């Protein structure tokens, strides 16, 4: 076939009808089958687009004007939505976001796994889809006169958005704490870290809060080994805000995008704050992984529990268990739970959380889940139920094999990536398991992310 060139040129203006949204949240419109990806355009809309980038098989455009706008288009409530890259969907009604996520899961299962008839339920959304994040990591910069500023980076850059006073998907208290630290640090003359020159002090202000307990942990990340004016900072913060339970200094002296450095020191108060999901209490340390939307995490885990249908005689494996969040939920009903996770610190936290809750029937192991599960299989372990919650890249093939070799009655697959979920469900279907239902849960409103719980049964 002769090589075809793109039907558009850079800087050309074209009129497009938008059909779809990409996984990044860009509208998709086509010219003679050639797709153009256009930020902020919604399916069903017609508009003028300036072509800004032309590649062989696709291009990018900028929305200039709308001829027909979608009934689902809403005014984004955040002042900096069009500058910031954090949210992608504030210009879409929440109901439409939920439907779009359900469709996305359904279509992905169809396309990748050929699962046409599996029931994909309507996405479970939040009553109030704002202010849900319990952890903020805010970069610190400075104005020309040196005054400290905080704000997220502009899209595809490391320039801080000036005048960003609030982030409306953050817990309100987190917002207030970031501003309090900024104000006090500025008054004390603490300088901002400058990425370009690798000079200055304060890099990030991080705040974590316990949804149930309202405890707050403040983490100050500096380039320098010393935290200047440390005692004054502590005195002002703790004197004014009694819900602060912990102040932590983290040192990151590397020229890097990674936020936290290796060295952490408790400057004041406790090494942990606590939060509760359902009846289980979790200790959260500065570095430990903890779900950022605790309300929806409860919804997600309850669904996983419902699908798992565990009885008091059951042995359960929780692969990719992190700090044991799902394992400890499962342990309330099971005879014995085995969790496996690759990060040693997370496993330490999981054990600590089990003790904290008086749970004695959950054991945790460090290792690659695929290796440990293969070994368990060889040792003859035959769990009744397996729960997996892998990272975005999905399950390792060796793990899928170990899982089906163990022949559990039921598998519950929690996933944050519909594409790898679909790939893995196909393999499990071909290895004797039937996908019964998939439930999308909206853990990250206003963004393109979607989480799913899937239920599989062994075929008889
Ligand atoms: N179930 C937990 C964590 C899920 S996140 C919760 O809900 O909180 C996925 C976890 O998989 C992370 O903790 C990550 O460290 C872990 N992980 C990644 N690759 C792994 C592997 N090969 N083996 C075991 N764990 C792995």
PDB file of N, CA, C and O and ligand atoms in Angstrom, residues 289 291 301 318-326 340-343 346 367-370 389-391 393, ligand 1:
ATOM      1  N   UNK A 289       2.279   3.850  51.542  1.00  0.00           N
ATOM      2  CA  UNK A 289       1.196   3.961  50.578  1.00  0.00           C
ATOM      3  C   UNK A 289      -0.122   3.847  51.337  1.00  0.00           C
ATOM      4  O   UNK A 289      -0.301   2.966  52.165  1.00  0.00           O
ATOM      5  N   UNK A 291      -4.466   4.583  50.350  1.00  0.00           N
ATOM      6  CA  UNK A 291      -5.405   5.064  49.333  1.00  0.00           C
ATOM      7  C   UNK A 291      -5.747   6.526  49.584  1.00  0.00           C
ATOM      8  O   UNK A 291      -5.915   6.941  50.724  1.00  0.00           O
ATOM      9  N   UNK A 301     -13.637  -1.780  48.774  1.00  0.00           N
ATOM     10  CA  UNK A 301     -13.337  -2.973  49.557  1.00  0.00           C
ATOM     11  C   UNK A 301     -14.605  -3.730  49.921  1.00  0.00           C
ATOM     12  O   UNK A 301     -14.611  -4.962  49.972  1.00  0.00           O
ATOM     13  N   UNK A 318      -4.113 -12.695  49.343  1.00  0.00           N
ATOM     14  CA  UNK A 318      -4.236 -11.321  48.849  1.00  0.00           C
ATOM     15  C   UNK A 318      -2.892 -10.961  48.211  1.00  0.00           C
ATOM     16  O   UNK A 318      -1.909 -10.723  48.906  1.00  0.00           O
ATOM     17  N   UNK A 319      -2.853 -10.958  46.870  1.00  0.00           N
ATOM     18  CA  UNK A 319      -1.599 -10.670  46.173  1.00  0.00           C
ATOM     19  C   UNK A 319      -1.511  -9.187  45.844  1.00  0.00           C
ATOM     20  O   UNK A 319      -2.526  -8.580  45.504  1.00  0.00           O
ATOM     21  N   UNK A 320      -0.298  -8.631  45.951  1.00  0.00           N
ATOM     22  CA  UNK A 320      -0.055  -7.185  45.809  1.00  0.00           C
ATOM     23  C   UNK A 320      -0.765  -6.456  46.966  1.00  0.00           C
ATOM     24  O   UNK A 320      -1.558  -5.550  46.753  1.00  0.00           O
ATOM     25  N   UNK A 321      -0.492  -6.890  48.198  1.00  0.00           N
ATOM     26  CA  UNK A 321      -1.328  -6.472  49.335  1.00  0.00           C
ATOM     27  C   UNK A 321      -0.966  -5.118  49.908  1.00  0.00           C
ATOM     28  O   UNK A 321      -1.690  -4.607  50.765  1.00  0.00           O
ATOM     29  N   UNK A 322       0.140  -4.477  49.484  1.00  0.00           N
ATOM     30  CA  UNK A 322       0.493  -3.165  50.025  1.00  0.00           C
ATOM     31  C   UNK A 322       0.630  -3.222  51.533  1.00  0.00           C
ATOM     32  O   UNK A 322       1.266  -4.142  52.074  1.00  0.00           O
ATOM     33  N   UNK A 323       0.007  -2.280  52.251  1.00  0.00           N
ATOM     34  CA  UNK A 323       0.100  -2.266  53.720  1.00  0.00           C
ATOM     35  C   UNK A 323      -0.997  -3.130  54.351  1.00  0.00           C
ATOM     36  O   UNK A 323      -1.343  -2.977  55.515  1.00  0.00           O
ATOM     37  N   UNK A 324      -1.556  -4.022  53.543  1.00  0.00           N
ATOM     38  CA  UNK A 324      -2.501  -5.011  54.085  1.00  0.00           C
ATOM     39  C   UNK A 324      -3.934  -4.534  54.172  1.00  0.00           C
ATOM     40  O   UNK A 324      -4.748  -5.132  54.889  1.00  0.00           O
ATOM     41  N   UNK A 325      -4.247  -3.476  53.446  1.00  0.00           N
ATOM     42  CA  UNK A 325      -5.593  -2.899  53.572  1.00  0.00           C
ATOM     43  C   UNK A 325      -6.685  -3.930  53.270  1.00  0.00           C
ATOM     44  O   UNK A 325      -7.559  -4.158  54.099  1.00  0.00           O
ATOM     45  N   UNK A 326      -6.608  -4.557  52.095  1.00  0.00           N
ATOM     46  CA  UNK A 326      -7.666  -5.521  51.755  1.00  0.00           C
ATOM     47  C   UNK A 326      -7.554  -6.772  52.636  1.00  0.00           C
ATOM     48  O   UNK A 326      -8.556  -7.276  53.133  1.00  0.00           O
ATOM     49  N   UNK A 340       0.873 -10.993  50.135  1.00  0.00           N
ATOM     50  CA  UNK A 340       2.232 -10.940  49.579  1.00  0.00           C
ATOM     51  C   UNK A 340       2.421  -9.620  48.838  1.00  0.00           C
ATOM     52  O   UNK A 340       1.532  -9.151  48.134  1.00  0.00           O
ATOM     53  N   UNK A 341       3.608  -9.031  49.063  1.00  0.00           N
ATOM     54  CA  UNK A 341       3.876  -7.680  48.555  1.00  0.00           C
ATOM     55  C   UNK A 341       5.383  -7.516  48.398  1.00  0.00           C
ATOM     56  O   UNK A 341       6.155  -8.049  49.192  1.00  0.00           O
ATOM     57  N   UNK A 342       5.805  -6.746  47.391  1.00  0.00           N
ATOM     58  CA  UNK A 342       7.228  -6.666  47.059  1.00  0.00           C
ATOM     59  C   UNK A 342       7.999  -5.616  47.880  1.00  0.00           C
ATOM     60  O   UNK A 342       9.213  -5.733  48.046  1.00  0.00           O
ATOM     61  N   UNK A 343       7.294  -4.605  48.418  1.00  0.00           N
ATOM     62  CA  UNK A 343       7.993  -3.550  49.168  1.00  0.00           C
ATOM     63  C   UNK A 343       8.093  -3.942  50.658  1.00  0.00           C
ATOM     64  O   UNK A 343       7.077  -4.052  51.339  1.00  0.00           O
ATOM     65  N   UNK A 346       6.281  -1.824  53.282  1.00  0.00           N
ATOM     66  CA  UNK A 346       4.817  -1.974  53.259  1.00  0.00           C
ATOM     67  C   UNK A 346       4.406  -3.215  54.044  1.00  0.00           C
ATOM     68  O   UNK A 346       3.426  -3.196  54.795  1.00  0.00           O
ATOM     69  N   UNK A 367       8.014 -10.296  48.815  1.00  0.00           N
ATOM     70  CA  UNK A 367       8.512 -10.964  47.610  1.00  0.00           C
ATOM     71  C   UNK A 367       7.682 -10.595  46.406  1.00  0.00           C
ATOM     72  O   UNK A 367       6.645  -9.939  46.528  1.00  0.00           O
ATOM     73  N   UNK A 368       8.184 -11.019  45.237  1.00  0.00           N
ATOM     74  CA  UNK A 368       7.400 -10.822  44.029  1.00  0.00           C
ATOM     75  C   UNK A 368       6.247 -11.818  44.060  1.00  0.00           C
ATOM     76  O   UNK A 368       6.483 -13.029  44.192  1.00  0.00           O
ATOM     77  N   UNK A 369       5.045 -11.296  43.930  1.00  0.00           N
ATOM     78  CA  UNK A 369       3.862 -12.152  44.069  1.00  0.00           C
ATOM     79  C   UNK A 369       3.944 -13.366  43.142  1.00  0.00           C
ATOM     80  O   UNK A 369       3.587 -14.483  43.533  1.00  0.00           O
ATOM     81  N   UNK A 370       4.453 -13.159  41.904  1.00  0.00           N
ATOM     82  CA  UNK A 370       4.482 -14.274  40.945  1.00  0.00           C
ATOM     83  C   UNK A 370       5.408 -15.396  41.420  1.00  0.00           C
ATOM     84  O   UNK A 370       5.097 -16.581  41.271  1.00  0.00           O
ATOM     85  N   UNK A 389      -4.696  -7.200  43.473  1.00  0.00           N
ATOM     86  CA  UNK A 389      -4.853  -5.746  43.273  1.00  0.00           C
ATOM     87  C   UNK A 389      -3.531  -5.213  42.724  1.00  0.00           C
ATOM     88  O   UNK A 389      -2.791  -4.525  43.427  1.00  0.00           O
ATOM     89  N   UNK A 390      -3.209  -5.550  41.466  1.00  0.00           N
ATOM     90  CA  UNK A 390      -1.883  -5.213  40.939  1.00  0.00           C
ATOM     91  C   UNK A 390      -1.745  -3.738  40.561  1.00  0.00           C
ATOM     92  O   UNK A 390      -2.751  -3.035  40.463  1.00  0.00           O
ATOM     93  N   UNK A 391      -0.497  -3.274  40.330  1.00  0.00           N
ATOM     94  CA  UNK A 391      -0.298  -1.915  39.810  1.00  0.00           C
ATOM     95  C   UNK A 391      -0.795  -1.814  38.360  1.00  0.00           C
ATOM     96  O   UNK A 391      -1.271  -2.799  37.798  1.00  0.00           O
ATOM     97  N   UNK A 393       0.348  -1.984  35.456  1.00  0.00           N
ATOM     98  CA  UNK A 393       0.772  -2.916  34.403  1.00  0.00           C
ATOM     99  C   UNK A 393       0.092  -4.289  34.498  1.00  0.00           C
ATOM    100  O   UNK A 393       0.280  -5.141  33.632  1.00  0.00           O
TER     101      UNK A 393
HETATM  102  N1  LIG B   1      -3.976  -3.689  47.843  1.00  0.00           N
HETATM  103  C1  LIG B   1      -3.249  -2.546  48.335  1.00  0.00           C
HETATM  104  C2  LIG B   1      -2.157  -2.030  47.398  1.00  0.00           C
HETATM  105  C3  LIG B   1      -2.425  -2.032  45.935  1.00  0.00           C
HETATM  106  S1  LIG B   1      -1.254  -1.126  44.978  1.00  0.00           S
HETATM  107  C4  LIG B   1      -4.211  -1.431  48.713  1.00  0.00           C
HETATM  108  O1  LIG B   1      -5.353  -1.438  48.305  1.00  0.00           O
HETATM  109  O2  LIG B   1      -3.799  -0.550  49.449  1.00  0.00           O
HETATM  110  C5  LIG B   1      -0.271  -2.382  44.219  1.00  0.00           C
HETATM  111  C6  LIG B   1       0.810  -2.933  45.119  1.00  0.00           C
HETATM  112  O3  LIG B   1       1.532  -3.924  44.383  1.00  0.00           O
HETATM  113  C7  LIG B   1       1.861  -1.919  45.568  1.00  0.00           C
HETATM  114  O4  LIG B   1       1.913  -1.957  46.957  1.00  0.00           O
HETATM  115  C8  LIG B   1       3.182  -2.438  44.934  1.00  0.00           C
HETATM  116  O5  LIG B   1       4.294  -2.221  45.751  1.00  0.00           O
HETATM  117  C9  LIG B   1       2.898  -3.907  44.787  1.00  0.00           C
HETATM  118  N2  LIG B   1       3.663  -4.649  43.771  1.00  0.00           N
HETATM  119  C10 LIG B   1       4.088  -4.238  42.553  1.00  0.00           C
HETATM  120  N3  LIG B   1       4.679  -5.245  41.872  1.00  0.00           N
HETATM  121  C11 LIG B   1       4.631  -6.339  42.673  1.00  0.00           C
HETATM  122  C12 LIG B   1       5.055  -7.690  42.540  1.00  0.00           C
HETATM  123  N4  LIG B   1       5.651  -8.140  41.434  1.00  0.00           N
HETATM  124  N5  LIG B   1       4.824  -8.537  43.560  1.00  0.00           N
HETATM  125  C13 LIG B   1       4.193  -8.107  44.695  1.00  0.00           C
HETATM  126  N6  LIG B   1       3.772  -6.843  44.872  1.00  0.00           N
HETATM  127  C14 LIG B   1       3.973  -5.972  43.893  1.00  0.00           C
END
